[in-house]
mmCIF file of C-alpha atoms in Angstrom:
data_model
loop_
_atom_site.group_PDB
_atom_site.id
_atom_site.type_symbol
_atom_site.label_atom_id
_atom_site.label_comp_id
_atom_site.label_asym_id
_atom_site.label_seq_id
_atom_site.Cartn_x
_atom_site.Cartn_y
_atom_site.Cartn_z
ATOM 1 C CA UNK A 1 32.676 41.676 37.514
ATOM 2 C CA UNK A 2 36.131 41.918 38.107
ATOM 3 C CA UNK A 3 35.595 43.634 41.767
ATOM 4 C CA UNK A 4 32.753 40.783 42.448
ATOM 5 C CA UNK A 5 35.040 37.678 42.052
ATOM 6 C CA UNK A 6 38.098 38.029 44.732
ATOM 7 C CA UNK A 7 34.664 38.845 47.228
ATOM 8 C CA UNK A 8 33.110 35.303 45.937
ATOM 9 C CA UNK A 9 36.237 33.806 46.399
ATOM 10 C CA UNK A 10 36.574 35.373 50.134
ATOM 11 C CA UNK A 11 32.896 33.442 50.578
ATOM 12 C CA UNK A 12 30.777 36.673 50.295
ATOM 13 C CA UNK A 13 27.749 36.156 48.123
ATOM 14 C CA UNK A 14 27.815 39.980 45.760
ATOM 15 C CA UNK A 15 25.413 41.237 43.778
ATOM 16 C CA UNK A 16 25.993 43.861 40.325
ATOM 17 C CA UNK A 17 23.373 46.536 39.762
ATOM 18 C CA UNK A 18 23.258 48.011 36.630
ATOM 19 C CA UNK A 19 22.869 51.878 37.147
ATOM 20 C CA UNK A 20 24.349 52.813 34.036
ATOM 21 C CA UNK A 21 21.284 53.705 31.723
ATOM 22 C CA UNK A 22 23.376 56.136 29.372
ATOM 23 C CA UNK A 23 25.761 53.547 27.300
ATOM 24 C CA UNK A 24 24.406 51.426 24.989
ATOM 25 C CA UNK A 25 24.467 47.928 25.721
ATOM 26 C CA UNK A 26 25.641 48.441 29.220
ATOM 27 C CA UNK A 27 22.916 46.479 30.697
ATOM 28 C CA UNK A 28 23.714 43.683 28.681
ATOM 29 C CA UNK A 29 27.257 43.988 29.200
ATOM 30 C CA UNK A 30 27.180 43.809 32.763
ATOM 31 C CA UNK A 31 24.755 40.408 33.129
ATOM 32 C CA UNK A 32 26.900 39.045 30.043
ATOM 33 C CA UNK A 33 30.312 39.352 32.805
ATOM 34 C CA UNK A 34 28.415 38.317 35.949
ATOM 35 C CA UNK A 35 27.217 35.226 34.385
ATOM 36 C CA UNK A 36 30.795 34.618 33.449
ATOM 37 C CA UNK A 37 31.688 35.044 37.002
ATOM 38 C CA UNK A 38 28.915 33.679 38.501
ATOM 39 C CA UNK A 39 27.350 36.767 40.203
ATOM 40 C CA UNK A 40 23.517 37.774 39.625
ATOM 41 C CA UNK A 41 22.809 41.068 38.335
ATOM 42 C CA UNK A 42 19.875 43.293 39.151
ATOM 43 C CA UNK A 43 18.661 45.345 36.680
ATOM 44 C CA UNK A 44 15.391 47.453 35.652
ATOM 45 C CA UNK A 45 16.227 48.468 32.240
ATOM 46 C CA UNK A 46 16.485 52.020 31.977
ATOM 47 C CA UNK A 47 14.747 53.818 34.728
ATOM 48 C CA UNK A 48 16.324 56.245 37.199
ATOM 49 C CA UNK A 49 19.532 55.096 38.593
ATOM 50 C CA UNK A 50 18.558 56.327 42.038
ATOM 51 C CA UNK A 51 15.279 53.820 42.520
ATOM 52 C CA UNK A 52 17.286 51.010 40.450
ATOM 53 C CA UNK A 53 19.476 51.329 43.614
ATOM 54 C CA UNK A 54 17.620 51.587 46.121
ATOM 55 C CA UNK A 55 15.351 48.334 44.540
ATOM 56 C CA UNK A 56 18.695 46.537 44.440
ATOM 57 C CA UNK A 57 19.595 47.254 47.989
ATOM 58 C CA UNK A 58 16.166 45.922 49.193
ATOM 59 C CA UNK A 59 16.348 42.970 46.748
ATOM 60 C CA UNK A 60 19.568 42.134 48.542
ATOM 61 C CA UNK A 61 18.371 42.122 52.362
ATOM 62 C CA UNK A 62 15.660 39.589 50.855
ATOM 63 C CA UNK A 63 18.085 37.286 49.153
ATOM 64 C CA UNK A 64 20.942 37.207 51.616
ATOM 65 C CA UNK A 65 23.482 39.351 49.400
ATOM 66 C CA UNK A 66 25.693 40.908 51.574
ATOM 67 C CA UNK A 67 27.632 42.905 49.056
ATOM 68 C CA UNK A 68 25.956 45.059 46.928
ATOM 69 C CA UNK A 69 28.284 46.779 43.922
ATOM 70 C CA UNK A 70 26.785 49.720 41.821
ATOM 71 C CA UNK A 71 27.559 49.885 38.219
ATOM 72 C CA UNK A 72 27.239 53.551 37.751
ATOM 73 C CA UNK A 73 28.058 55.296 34.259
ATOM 74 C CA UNK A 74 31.416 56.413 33.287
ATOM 75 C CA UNK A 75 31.129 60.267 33.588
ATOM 76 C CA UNK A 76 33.740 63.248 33.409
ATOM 77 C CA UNK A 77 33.624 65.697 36.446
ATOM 78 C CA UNK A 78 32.664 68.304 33.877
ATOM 79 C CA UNK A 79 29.056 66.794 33.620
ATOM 80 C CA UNK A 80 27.335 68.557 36.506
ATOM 81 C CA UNK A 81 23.964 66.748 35.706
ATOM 82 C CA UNK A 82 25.912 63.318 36.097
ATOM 83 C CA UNK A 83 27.793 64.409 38.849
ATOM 84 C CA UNK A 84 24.553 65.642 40.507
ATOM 85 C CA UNK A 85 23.334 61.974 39.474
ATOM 86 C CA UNK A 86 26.130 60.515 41.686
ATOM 87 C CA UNK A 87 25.130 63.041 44.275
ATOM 88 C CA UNK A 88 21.594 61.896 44.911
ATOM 89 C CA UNK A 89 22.699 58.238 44.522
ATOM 90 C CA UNK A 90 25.309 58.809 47.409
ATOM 91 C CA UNK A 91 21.979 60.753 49.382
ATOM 92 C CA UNK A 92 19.729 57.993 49.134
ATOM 93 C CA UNK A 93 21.972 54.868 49.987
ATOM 94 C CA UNK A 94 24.949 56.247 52.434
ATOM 95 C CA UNK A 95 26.761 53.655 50.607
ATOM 96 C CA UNK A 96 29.737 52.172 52.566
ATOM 97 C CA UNK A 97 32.440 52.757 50.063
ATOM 98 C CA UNK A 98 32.749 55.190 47.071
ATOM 99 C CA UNK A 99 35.409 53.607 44.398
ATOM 100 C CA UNK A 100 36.258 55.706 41.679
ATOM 101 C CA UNK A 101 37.625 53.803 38.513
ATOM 102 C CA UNK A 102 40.698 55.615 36.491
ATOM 103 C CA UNK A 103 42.661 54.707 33.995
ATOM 104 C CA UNK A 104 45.854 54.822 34.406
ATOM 105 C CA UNK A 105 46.849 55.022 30.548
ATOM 106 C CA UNK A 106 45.309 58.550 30.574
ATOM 107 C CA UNK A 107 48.532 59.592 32.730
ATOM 108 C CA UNK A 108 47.672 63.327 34.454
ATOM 109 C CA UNK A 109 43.304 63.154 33.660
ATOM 110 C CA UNK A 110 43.395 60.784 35.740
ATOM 111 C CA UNK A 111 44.724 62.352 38.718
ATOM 112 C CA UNK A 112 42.855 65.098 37.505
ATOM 113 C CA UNK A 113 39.938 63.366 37.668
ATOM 114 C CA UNK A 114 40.575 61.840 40.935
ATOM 115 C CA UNK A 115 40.861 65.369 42.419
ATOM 116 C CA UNK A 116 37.931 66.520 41.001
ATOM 117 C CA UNK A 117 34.976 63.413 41.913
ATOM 118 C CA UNK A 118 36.861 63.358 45.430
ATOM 119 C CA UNK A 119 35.947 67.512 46.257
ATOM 120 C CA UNK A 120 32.556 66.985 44.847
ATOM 121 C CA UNK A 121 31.715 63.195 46.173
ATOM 122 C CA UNK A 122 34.144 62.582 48.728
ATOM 123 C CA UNK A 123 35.379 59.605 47.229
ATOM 124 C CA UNK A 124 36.804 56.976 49.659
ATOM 125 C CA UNK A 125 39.198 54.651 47.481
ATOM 126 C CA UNK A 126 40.777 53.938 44.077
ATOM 127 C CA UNK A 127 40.858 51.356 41.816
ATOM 128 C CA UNK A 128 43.602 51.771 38.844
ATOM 129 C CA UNK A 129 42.629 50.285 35.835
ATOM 130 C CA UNK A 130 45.095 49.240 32.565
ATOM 131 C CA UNK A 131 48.264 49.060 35.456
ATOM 132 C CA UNK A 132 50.066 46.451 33.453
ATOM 133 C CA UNK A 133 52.602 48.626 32.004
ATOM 134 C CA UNK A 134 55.175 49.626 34.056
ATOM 135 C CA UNK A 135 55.533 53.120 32.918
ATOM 136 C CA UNK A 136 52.134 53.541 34.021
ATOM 137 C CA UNK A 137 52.935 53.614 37.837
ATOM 138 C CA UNK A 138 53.121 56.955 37.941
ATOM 139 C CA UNK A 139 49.588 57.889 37.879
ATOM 140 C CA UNK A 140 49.196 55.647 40.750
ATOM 141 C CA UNK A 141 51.838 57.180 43.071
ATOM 142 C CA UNK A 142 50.285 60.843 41.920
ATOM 143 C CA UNK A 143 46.657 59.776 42.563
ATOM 144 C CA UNK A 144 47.630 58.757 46.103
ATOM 145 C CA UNK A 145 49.422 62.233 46.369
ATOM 146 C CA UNK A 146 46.665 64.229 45.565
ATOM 147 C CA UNK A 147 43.853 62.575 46.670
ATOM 148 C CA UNK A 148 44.987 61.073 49.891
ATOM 149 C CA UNK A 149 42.928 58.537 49.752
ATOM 150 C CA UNK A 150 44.216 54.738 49.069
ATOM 151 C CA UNK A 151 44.239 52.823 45.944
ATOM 152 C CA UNK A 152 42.842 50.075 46.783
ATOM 153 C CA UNK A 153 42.963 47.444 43.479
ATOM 154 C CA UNK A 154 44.561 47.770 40.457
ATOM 155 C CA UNK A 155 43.814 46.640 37.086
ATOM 156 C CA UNK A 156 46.597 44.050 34.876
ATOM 157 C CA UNK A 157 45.003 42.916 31.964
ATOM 158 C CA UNK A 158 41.687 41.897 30.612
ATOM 159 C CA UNK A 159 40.673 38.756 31.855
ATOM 160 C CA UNK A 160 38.099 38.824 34.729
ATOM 161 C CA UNK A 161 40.714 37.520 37.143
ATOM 162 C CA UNK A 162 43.295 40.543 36.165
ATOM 163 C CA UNK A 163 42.743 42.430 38.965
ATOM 164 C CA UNK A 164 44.909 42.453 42.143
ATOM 165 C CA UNK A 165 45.112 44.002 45.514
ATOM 166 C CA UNK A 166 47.345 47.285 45.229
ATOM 167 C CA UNK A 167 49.792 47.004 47.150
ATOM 168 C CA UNK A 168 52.629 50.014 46.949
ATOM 169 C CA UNK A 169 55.934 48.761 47.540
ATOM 170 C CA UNK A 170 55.269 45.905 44.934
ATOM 171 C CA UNK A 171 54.457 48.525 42.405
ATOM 172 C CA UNK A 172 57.354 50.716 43.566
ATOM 173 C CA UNK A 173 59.487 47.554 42.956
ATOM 174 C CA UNK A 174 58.552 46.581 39.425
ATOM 175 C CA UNK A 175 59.591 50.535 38.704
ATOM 176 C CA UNK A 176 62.588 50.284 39.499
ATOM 177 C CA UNK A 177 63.243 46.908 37.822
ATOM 178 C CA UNK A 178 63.325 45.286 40.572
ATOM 179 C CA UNK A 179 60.227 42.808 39.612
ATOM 180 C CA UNK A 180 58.161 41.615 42.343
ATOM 181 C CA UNK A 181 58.662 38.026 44.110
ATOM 182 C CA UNK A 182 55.325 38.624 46.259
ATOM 183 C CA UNK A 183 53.232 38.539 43.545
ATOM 184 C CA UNK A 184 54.979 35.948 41.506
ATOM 185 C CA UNK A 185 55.178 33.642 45.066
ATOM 186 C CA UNK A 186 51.199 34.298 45.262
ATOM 187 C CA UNK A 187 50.276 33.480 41.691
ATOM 188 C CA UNK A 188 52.429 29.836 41.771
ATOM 189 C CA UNK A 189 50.255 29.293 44.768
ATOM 190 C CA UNK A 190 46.939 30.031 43.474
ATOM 191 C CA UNK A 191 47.765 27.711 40.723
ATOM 192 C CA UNK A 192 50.251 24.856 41.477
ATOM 193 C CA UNK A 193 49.395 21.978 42.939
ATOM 194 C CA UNK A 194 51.253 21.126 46.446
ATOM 195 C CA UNK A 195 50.473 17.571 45.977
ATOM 196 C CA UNK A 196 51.952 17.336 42.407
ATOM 197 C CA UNK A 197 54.589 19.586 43.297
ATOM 198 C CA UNK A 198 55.757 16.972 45.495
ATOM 199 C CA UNK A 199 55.586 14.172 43.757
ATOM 200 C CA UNK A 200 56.692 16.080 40.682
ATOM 201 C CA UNK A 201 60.224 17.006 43.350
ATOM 202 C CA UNK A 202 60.683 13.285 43.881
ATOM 203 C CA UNK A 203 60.886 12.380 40.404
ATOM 204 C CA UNK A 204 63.296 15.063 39.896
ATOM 205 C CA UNK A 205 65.639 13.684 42.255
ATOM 206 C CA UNK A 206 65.123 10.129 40.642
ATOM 207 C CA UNK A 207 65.533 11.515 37.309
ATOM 208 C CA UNK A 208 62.231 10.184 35.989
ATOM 209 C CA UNK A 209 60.571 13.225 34.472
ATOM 210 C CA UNK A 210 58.161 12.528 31.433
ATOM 211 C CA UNK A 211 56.165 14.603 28.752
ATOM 212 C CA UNK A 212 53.113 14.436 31.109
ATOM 213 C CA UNK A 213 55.062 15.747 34.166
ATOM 214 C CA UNK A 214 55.869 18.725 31.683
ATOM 215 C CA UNK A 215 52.277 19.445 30.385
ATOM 216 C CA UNK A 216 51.268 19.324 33.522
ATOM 217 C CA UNK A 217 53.537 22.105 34.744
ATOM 218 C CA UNK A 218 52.808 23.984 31.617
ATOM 219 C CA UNK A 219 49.244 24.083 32.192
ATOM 220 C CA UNK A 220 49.951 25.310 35.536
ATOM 221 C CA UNK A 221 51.857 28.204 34.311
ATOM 222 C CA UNK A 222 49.987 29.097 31.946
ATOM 223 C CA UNK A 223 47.209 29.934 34.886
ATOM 224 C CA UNK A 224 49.490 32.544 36.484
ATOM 225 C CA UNK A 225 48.827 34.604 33.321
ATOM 226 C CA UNK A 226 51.245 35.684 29.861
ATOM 227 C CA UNK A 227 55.027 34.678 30.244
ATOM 228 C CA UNK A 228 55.401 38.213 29.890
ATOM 229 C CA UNK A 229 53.622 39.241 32.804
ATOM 230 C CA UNK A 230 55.272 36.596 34.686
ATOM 231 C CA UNK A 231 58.865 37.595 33.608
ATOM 232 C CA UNK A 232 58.098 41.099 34.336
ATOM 233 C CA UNK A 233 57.770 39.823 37.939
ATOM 234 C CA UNK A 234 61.340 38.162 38.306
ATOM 235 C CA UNK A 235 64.159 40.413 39.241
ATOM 236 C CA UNK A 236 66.192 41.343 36.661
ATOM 237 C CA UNK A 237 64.111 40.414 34.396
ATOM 238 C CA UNK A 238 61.533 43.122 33.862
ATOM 239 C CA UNK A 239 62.079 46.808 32.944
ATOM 240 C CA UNK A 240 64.472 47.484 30.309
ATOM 241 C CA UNK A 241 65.835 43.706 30.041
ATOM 242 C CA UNK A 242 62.969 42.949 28.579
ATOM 243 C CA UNK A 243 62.420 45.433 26.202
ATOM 244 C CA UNK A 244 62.218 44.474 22.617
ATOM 245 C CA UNK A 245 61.890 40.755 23.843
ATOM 246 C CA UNK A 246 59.329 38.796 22.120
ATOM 247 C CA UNK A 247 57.606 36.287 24.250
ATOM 248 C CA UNK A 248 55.598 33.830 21.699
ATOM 249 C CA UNK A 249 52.317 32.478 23.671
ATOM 250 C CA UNK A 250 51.628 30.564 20.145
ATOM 251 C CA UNK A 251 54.728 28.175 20.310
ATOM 252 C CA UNK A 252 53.302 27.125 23.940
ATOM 253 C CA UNK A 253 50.245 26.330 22.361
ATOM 254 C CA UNK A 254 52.080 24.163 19.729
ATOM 255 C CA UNK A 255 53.925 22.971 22.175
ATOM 256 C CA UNK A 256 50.888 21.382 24.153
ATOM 257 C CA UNK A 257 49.211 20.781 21.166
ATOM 258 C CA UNK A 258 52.244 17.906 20.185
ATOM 259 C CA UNK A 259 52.105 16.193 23.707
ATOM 260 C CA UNK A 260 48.266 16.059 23.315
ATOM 261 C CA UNK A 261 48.882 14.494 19.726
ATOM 262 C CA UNK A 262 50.690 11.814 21.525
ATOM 263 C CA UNK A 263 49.471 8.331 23.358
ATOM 264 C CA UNK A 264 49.650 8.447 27.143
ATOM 265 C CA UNK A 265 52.314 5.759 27.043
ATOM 266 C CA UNK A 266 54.178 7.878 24.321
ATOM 267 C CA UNK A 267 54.546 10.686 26.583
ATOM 268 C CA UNK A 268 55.263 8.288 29.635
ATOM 269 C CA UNK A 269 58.054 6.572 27.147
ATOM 270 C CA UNK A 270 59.160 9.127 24.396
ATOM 271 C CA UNK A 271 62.266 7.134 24.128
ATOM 272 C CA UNK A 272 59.595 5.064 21.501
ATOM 273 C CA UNK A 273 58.994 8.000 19.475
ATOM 274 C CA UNK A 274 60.587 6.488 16.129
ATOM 275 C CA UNK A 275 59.761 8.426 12.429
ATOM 276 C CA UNK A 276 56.254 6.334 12.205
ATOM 277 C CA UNK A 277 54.857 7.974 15.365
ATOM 278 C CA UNK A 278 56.512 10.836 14.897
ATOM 279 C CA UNK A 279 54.489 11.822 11.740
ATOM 280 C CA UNK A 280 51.230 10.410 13.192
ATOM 281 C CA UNK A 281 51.186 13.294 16.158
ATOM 282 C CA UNK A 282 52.710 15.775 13.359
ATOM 283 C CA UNK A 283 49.501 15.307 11.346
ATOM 284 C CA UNK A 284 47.170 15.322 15.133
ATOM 285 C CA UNK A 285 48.240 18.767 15.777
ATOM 286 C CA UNK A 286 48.158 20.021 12.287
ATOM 287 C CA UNK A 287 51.913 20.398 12.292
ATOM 288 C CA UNK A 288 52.769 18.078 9.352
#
């Protein structure tokens, strides 16, 4: 699901087969995310994987999907009748692209891993899941060693938008505490408004700045993701300066809670905001 939406986004129209018939649930799982994304889902319960696949690819020259993204089963490289699995499905399709997921929390397995599906698949690319800590880099930069073959996404939290083009001097810079502007430049685009940004600049320089200006903002921030991810991403800010630093999401909430407790003309004017109307919002967002 995660994979599907930046190729929606780009205008492609993908479709998610579910070939893993081993997990419980799985099927389920999948056509739970793709409807939260907005991405069909072919499945055919829990039949081979191979002929689910090669149904899938057919079903997608009728339909006009021009991506198609196999949901295979998690497997370790131990399993040779899984691997063998992969082997046949890789046989019958001459898929384009072979991504193999890791995790970068499990440190060495997972370059271990990577080694081992690449000599017995050929794997073409990486995507590094769980990358949101900063100590986890180092898998990354050891996959890419051993393998040779590029990472091409990596994983930064669990929403369905937390995944992000990998791109290695970014990662190399929030190592070394140096945070990473690019990013940070590319989420405030994605979510501010130009227009509002504008007009929110000219009341700035006139000084006339209300509580609806400010929710606005905040509502806009609080699409680039946590205040921790976002500080992590401001030199000088991330790495050890921030550790043992508590960012509290909950006092943003309260925070827009209040200014939704209030009257559009009390946020406009909160110059009016005498005891009377102060205890009326106090009770509206339960803070009384």
């Amino acid at each position: 699901g995660k994979l599907a939406l930046p190729f929606k986004k780009q205008g492609k129209r993908p479709l998610l087969v579910a070939c893993d018939i081993y997990r419980p649930a799985a099927i389920e799982q999948l056509k739970v995310v793709g409807g939260k994304v907005g991405v069909p889902v072919f499945e055919m319960g829990r039949t081979d994987p191979v002929e689910i696949a090669r149904k899938a690819v057919a079903y997608a020259k009728d339909y006009g999907r021009d991506i198609v993204i196999l949901d295979t089963a998690g497997r370790l490289h131990i399993d040779e009748e899984l691997m063998d699995e992969l082997k046949r499905l890789k046989e019958a399709l001459h898929p384009h692209e072979i991504m193999l997921v890791v995790d970068a929390m499990t440190g060495q397995d997972a370059v271990n891993a990577a080694s081992a599906f690449d000599e017995a698949l050929g794997i073409d690319s990486v995507l590094i899941s769980k990358l949101d800590g900063d100590a986890r880099g180092g898998a990354a930069l050891s996959v890419r060693a051993v393998t040779g073959k590029p990472i091409k996404f990596c994983g930064t939290g669990e929403k369905l938008d937390a995944l992000e083009p990998f791109y290695p001097d970014r990662m190399a810079s929030r190592l070394l505490g140096m945070g990473d502007v690019m990013s940070l430049i590319e989420k405030a685009q994605q979510n501010f408004d130009q227009k509002k940004a504008q007009e929110l600049e000219k009341k700035m320089r006139s000084g006339k700045l209300t509580l609806t200006d400010f929710y606005d903002q905040l509502c806009q921030l609080k699409g680039m993701g946590s205040m921790a991810d976002i500080a992590a991403m401001i030199p000088g800010a991330g790495g050890k300066a921030l550790q043992g630093a508590q960012v509290d999401e909950k006092q943003l909430a309260r925070t827009e809670a209040i200014i939704l407790s209030m009257t559009p003309y009390e946020r406009d004017n909160p110059e009016v905001l005498n005891f009377s109307r102060k205890k009326r919002i106090a009770a509206g967002c339960g803070l009384e």
